[in-house]
PDB file of C-alpha atoms in Angstrom:
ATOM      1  CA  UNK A 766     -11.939 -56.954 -68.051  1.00 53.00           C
ATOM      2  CA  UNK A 767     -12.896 -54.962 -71.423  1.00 60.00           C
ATOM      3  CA  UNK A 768     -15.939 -56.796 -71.793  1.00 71.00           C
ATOM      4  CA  UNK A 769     -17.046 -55.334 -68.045  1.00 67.00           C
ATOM      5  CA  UNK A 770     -15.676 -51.574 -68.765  1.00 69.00           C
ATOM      6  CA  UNK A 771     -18.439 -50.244 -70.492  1.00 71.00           C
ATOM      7  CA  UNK A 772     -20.663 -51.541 -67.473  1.00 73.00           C
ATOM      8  CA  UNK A 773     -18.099 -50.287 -65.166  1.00 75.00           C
ATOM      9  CA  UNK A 774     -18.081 -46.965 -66.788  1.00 79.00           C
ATOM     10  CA  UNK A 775     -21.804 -46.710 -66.567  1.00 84.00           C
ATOM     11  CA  UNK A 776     -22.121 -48.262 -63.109  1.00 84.00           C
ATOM     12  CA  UNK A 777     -19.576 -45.439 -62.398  1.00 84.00           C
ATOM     13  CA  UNK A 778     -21.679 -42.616 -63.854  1.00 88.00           C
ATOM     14  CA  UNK A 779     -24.447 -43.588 -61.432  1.00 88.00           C
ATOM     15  CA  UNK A 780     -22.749 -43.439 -58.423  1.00 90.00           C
ATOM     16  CA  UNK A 781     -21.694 -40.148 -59.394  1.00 91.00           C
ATOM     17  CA  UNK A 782     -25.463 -38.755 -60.385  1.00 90.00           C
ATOM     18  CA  UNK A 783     -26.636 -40.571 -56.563  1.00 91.00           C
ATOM     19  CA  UNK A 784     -23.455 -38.649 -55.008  1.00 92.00           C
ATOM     20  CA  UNK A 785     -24.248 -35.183 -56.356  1.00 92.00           C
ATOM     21  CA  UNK A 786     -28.043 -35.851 -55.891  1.00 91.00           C
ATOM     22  CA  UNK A 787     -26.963 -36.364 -52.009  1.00 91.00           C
ATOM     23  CA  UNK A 788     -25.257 -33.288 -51.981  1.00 89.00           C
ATOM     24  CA  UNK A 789     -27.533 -31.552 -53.405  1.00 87.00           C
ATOM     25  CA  UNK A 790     -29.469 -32.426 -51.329  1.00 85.00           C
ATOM     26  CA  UNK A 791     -27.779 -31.620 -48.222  1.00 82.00           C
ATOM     27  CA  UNK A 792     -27.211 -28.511 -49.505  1.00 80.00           C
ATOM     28  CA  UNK A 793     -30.876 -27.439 -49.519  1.00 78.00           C
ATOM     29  CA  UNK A 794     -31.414 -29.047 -46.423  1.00 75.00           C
ATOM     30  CA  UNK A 795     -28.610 -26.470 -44.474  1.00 71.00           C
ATOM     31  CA  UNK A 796     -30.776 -23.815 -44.631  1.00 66.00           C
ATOM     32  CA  UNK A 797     -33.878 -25.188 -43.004  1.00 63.00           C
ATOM     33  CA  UNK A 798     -31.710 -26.539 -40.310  1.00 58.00           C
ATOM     34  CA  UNK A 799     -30.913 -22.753 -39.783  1.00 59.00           C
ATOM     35  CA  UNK A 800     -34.191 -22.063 -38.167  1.00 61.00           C
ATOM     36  CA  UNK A 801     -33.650 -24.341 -35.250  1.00 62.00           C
ATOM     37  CA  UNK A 802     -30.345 -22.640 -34.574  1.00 60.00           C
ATOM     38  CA  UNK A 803     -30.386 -21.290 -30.326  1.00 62.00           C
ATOM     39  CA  UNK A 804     -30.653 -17.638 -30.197  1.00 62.00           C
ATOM     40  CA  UNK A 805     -30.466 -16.708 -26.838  1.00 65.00           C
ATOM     41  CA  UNK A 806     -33.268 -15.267 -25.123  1.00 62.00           C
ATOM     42  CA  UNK A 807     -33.363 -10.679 -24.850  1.00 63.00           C
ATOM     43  CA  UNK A 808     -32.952  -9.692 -21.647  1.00 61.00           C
ATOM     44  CA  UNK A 809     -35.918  -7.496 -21.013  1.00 63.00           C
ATOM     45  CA  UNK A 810     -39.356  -9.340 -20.152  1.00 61.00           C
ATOM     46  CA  UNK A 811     -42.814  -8.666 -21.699  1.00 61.00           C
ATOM     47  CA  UNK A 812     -45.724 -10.345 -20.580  1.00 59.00           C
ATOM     48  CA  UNK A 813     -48.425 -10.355 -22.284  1.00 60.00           C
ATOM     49  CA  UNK A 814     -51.703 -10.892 -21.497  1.00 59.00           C
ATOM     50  CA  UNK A 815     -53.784 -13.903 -22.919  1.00 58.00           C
ATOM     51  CA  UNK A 816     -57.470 -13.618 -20.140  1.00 58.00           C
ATOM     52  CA  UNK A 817     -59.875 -12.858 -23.239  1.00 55.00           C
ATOM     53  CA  UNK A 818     -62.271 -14.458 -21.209  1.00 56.00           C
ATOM     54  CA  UNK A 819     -65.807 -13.852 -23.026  1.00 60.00           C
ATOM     55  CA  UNK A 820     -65.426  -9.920 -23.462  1.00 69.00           C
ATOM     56  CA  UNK A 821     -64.689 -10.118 -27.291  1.00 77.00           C
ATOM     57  CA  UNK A 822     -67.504 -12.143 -27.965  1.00 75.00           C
ATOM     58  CA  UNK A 823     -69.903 -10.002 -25.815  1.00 79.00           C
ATOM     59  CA  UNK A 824     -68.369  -7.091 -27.455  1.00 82.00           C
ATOM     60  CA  UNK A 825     -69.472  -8.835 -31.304  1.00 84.00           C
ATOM     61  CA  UNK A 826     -72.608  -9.341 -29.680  1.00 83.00           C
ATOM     62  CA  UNK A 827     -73.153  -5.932 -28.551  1.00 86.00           C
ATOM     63  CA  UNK A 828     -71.727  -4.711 -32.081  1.00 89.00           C
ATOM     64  CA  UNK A 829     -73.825  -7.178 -33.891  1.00 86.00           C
ATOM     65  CA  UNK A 830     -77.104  -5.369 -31.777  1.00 87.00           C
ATOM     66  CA  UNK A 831     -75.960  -1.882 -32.854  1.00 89.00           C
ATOM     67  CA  UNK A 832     -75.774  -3.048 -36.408  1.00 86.00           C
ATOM     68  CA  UNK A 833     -78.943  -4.462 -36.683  1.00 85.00           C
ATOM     69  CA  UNK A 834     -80.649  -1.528 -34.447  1.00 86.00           C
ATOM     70  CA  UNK A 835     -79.184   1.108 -37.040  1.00 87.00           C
ATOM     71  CA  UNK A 836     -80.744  -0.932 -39.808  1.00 84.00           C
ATOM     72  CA  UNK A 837     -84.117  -1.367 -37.949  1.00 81.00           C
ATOM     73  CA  UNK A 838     -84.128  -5.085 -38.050  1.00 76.00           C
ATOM     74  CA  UNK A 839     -85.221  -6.199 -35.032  1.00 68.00           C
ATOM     75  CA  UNK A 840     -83.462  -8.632 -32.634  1.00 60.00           C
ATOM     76  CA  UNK A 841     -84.647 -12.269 -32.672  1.00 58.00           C
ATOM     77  CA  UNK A 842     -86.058 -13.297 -29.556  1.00 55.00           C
ATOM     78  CA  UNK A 843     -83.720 -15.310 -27.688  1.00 54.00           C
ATOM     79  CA  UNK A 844     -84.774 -19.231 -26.511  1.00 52.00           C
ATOM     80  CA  UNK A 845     -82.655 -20.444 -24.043  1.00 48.00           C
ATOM     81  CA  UNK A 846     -84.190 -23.692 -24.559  1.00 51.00           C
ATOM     82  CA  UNK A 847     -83.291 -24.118 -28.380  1.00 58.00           C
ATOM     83  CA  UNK A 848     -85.167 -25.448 -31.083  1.00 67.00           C
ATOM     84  CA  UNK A 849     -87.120 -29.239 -30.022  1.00 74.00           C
ATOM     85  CA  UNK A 850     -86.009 -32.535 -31.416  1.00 82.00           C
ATOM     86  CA  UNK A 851     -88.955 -34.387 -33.295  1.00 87.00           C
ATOM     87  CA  UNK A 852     -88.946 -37.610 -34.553  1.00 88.00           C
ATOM     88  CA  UNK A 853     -90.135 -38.862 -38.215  1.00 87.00           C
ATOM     89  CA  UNK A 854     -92.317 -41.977 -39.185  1.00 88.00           C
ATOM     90  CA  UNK A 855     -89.263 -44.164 -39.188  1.00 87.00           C
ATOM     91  CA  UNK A 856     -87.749 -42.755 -35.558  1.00 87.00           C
ATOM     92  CA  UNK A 857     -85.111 -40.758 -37.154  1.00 88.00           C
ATOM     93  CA  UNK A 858     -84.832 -37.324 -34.946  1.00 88.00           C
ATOM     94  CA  UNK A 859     -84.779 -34.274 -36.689  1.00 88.00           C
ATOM     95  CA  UNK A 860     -84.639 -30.487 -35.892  1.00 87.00           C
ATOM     96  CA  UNK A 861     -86.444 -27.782 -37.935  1.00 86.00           C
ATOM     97  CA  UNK A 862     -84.832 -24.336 -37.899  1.00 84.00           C
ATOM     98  CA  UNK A 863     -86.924 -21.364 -38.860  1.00 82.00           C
ATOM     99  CA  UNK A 864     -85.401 -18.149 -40.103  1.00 81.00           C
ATOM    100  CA  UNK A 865     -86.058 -14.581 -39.764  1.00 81.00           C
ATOM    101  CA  UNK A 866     -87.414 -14.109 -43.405  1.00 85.00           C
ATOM    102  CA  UNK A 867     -90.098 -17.376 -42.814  1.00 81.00           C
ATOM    103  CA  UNK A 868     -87.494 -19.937 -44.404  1.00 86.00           C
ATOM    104  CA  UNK A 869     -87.119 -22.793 -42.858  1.00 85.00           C
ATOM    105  CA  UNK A 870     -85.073 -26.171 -43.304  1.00 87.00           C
ATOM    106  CA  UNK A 871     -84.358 -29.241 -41.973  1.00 87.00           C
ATOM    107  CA  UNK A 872     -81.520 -31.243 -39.997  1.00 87.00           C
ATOM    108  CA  UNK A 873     -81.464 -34.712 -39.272  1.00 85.00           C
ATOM    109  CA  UNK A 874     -79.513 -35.701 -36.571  1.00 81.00           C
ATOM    110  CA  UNK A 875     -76.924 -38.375 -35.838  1.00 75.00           C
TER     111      UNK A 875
END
Protein backbone atom coordinates (compact mmCIF):
# COMPACT_ATOMS: atom_id res chain seq x y z
CA UNK A 1 0.00 0.00 0.00
CA UNK A 2 2.88 2.74 0.67
CA UNK A 3 4.48 2.01 -2.44
CA UNK A 4 0.90 3.06 -4.30
CA UNK A 5 0.26 6.30 -1.92
CA UNK A 6 2.25 8.68 -3.59
CA UNK A 7 0.34 7.62 -6.90
CA UNK A 8 -2.79 7.62 -4.99
CA UNK A 9 -2.13 11.01 -3.66
CA UNK A 10 -1.44 12.34 -7.09
CA UNK A 11 -4.19 10.38 -8.85
CA UNK A 12 -6.23 12.13 -6.07
CA UNK A 13 -5.04 15.67 -6.87
CA UNK A 14 -6.34 15.18 -10.41
CA UNK A 15 -9.62 14.28 -9.78
CA UNK A 16 -9.83 17.22 -7.72
CA UNK A 17 -8.28 19.83 -10.53
CA UNK A 18 -11.08 17.83 -13.26
CA UNK A 19 -13.84 18.40 -10.38
CA UNK A 20 -13.26 22.12 -9.85
CA UNK A 21 -12.54 22.56 -13.64
CA UNK A 22 -16.31 21.09 -14.01
CA UNK A 23 -17.56 23.45 -11.73
CA UNK A 24 -16.09 26.01 -12.95
CA UNK A 25 -17.30 25.42 -15.59
CA UNK A 26 -20.83 25.13 -14.85
CA UNK A 27 -20.58 28.09 -13.18
CA UNK A 28 -19.89 30.21 -16.28
CA UNK A 29 -22.23 28.33 -18.14
CA UNK A 30 -25.42 29.56 -15.58
CA UNK A 31 -25.39 32.73 -16.89
CA UNK A 32 -25.76 32.11 -20.58
CA UNK A 33 -28.48 29.72 -19.77
CA UNK A 34 -30.15 32.94 -18.31
CA UNK A 35 -30.98 34.30 -21.67
CA UNK A 36 -33.26 31.49 -22.65
CA UNK A 37 -35.18 31.97 -19.43
CA UNK A 38 -39.47 32.52 -20.50
CA UNK A 39 -40.45 36.00 -19.92
CA UNK A 40 -43.86 36.24 -20.60
CA UNK A 41 -45.11 38.14 -23.38
CA UNK A 42 -46.50 42.42 -22.46
CA UNK A 43 -49.85 42.67 -22.87
CA UNK A 44 -50.23 45.52 -25.27
CA UNK A 45 -49.67 44.68 -29.14
CA UNK A 46 -47.51 46.63 -31.66
CA UNK A 47 -47.37 45.74 -35.08
CA UNK A 48 -45.08 46.85 -37.02
CA UNK A 49 -44.83 47.20 -40.40
CA UNK A 50 -42.20 45.25 -42.57
CA UNK A 51 -43.91 46.16 -46.78
CA UNK A 52 -40.59 48.13 -47.81
CA UNK A 53 -41.46 47.01 -51.04
CA UNK A 54 -39.00 48.96 -53.56
CA UNK A 55 -39.70 52.61 -52.13
CA UNK A 56 -36.27 52.86 -50.28
CA UNK A 57 -34.40 51.93 -53.13
CA UNK A 58 -36.33 54.29 -55.51
CA UNK A 59 -35.94 56.84 -52.88
CA UNK A 60 -31.62 56.20 -53.08
CA UNK A 61 -32.19 56.40 -56.59
CA UNK A 62 -33.97 59.56 -56.65
CA UNK A 63 -31.36 60.88 -53.92
CA UNK A 64 -28.51 59.52 -55.85
CA UNK A 65 -30.09 61.84 -59.10
CA UNK A 66 -30.27 64.95 -56.88
CA UNK A 67 -26.71 64.42 -55.85
CA UNK A 68 -25.27 64.10 -59.01
CA UNK A 69 -27.66 66.98 -60.59
CA UNK A 70 -26.30 69.45 -57.79
CA UNK A 71 -22.79 68.49 -58.82
CA UNK A 72 -23.54 68.78 -62.61
CA UNK A 73 -22.50 65.32 -63.47
CA UNK A 74 -24.74 64.09 -65.71
CA UNK A 75 -26.81 60.86 -65.44
CA UNK A 76 -25.54 57.82 -67.38
CA UNK A 77 -27.82 56.74 -69.91
CA UNK A 78 -29.65 53.83 -68.84
CA UNK A 79 -29.48 50.27 -71.12
CA UNK A 80 -32.02 48.06 -70.25
CA UNK A 81 -30.31 45.57 -72.27
CA UNK A 82 -26.87 45.56 -70.32
CA UNK A 83 -23.53 45.35 -71.49
CA UNK A 84 -23.05 42.20 -74.53
CA UNK A 85 -21.20 39.02 -73.84
CA UNK A 86 -18.21 38.50 -76.39
CA UNK A 87 -16.22 35.69 -76.74
CA UNK A 88 -12.18 35.51 -76.96
CA UNK A 89 -9.92 33.42 -79.39
CA UNK A 90 -10.15 30.44 -77.11
CA UNK A 91 -14.28 30.68 -76.55
CA UNK A 92 -13.99 32.03 -73.14
CA UNK A 93 -16.99 34.78 -72.78
CA UNK A 94 -16.16 37.92 -71.44
CA UNK A 95 -17.90 41.29 -70.67
CA UNK A 96 -16.22 44.73 -71.03
CA UNK A 97 -17.55 47.46 -68.74
CA UNK A 98 -16.87 51.05 -69.65
CA UNK A 99 -16.93 53.81 -67.09
CA UNK A 100 -17.98 57.30 -66.95
CA UNK A 101 -14.36 58.78 -66.92
CA UNK A 102 -13.38 56.43 -70.35
CA UNK A 103 -11.92 53.51 -68.06
CA UNK A 104 -12.73 50.46 -68.89
CA UNK A 105 -11.98 46.75 -67.67
CA UNK A 106 -12.63 43.42 -68.17
CA UNK A 107 -14.69 40.35 -66.68
CA UNK A 108 -14.50 36.95 -67.68
CA UNK A 109 -17.27 34.97 -66.99
CA UNK A 110 -17.94 31.55 -65.49
Amino acid sequence: FFSLYPHLVSLGRLLISIMKLALSLLALSLPAANGFAFVAPSSTLHHSSTCLGASKSTAKKLKREKWAEARGVAAAPSSSAGPSTQKNEGGLEYVTLAGPTGSTSTGYTL
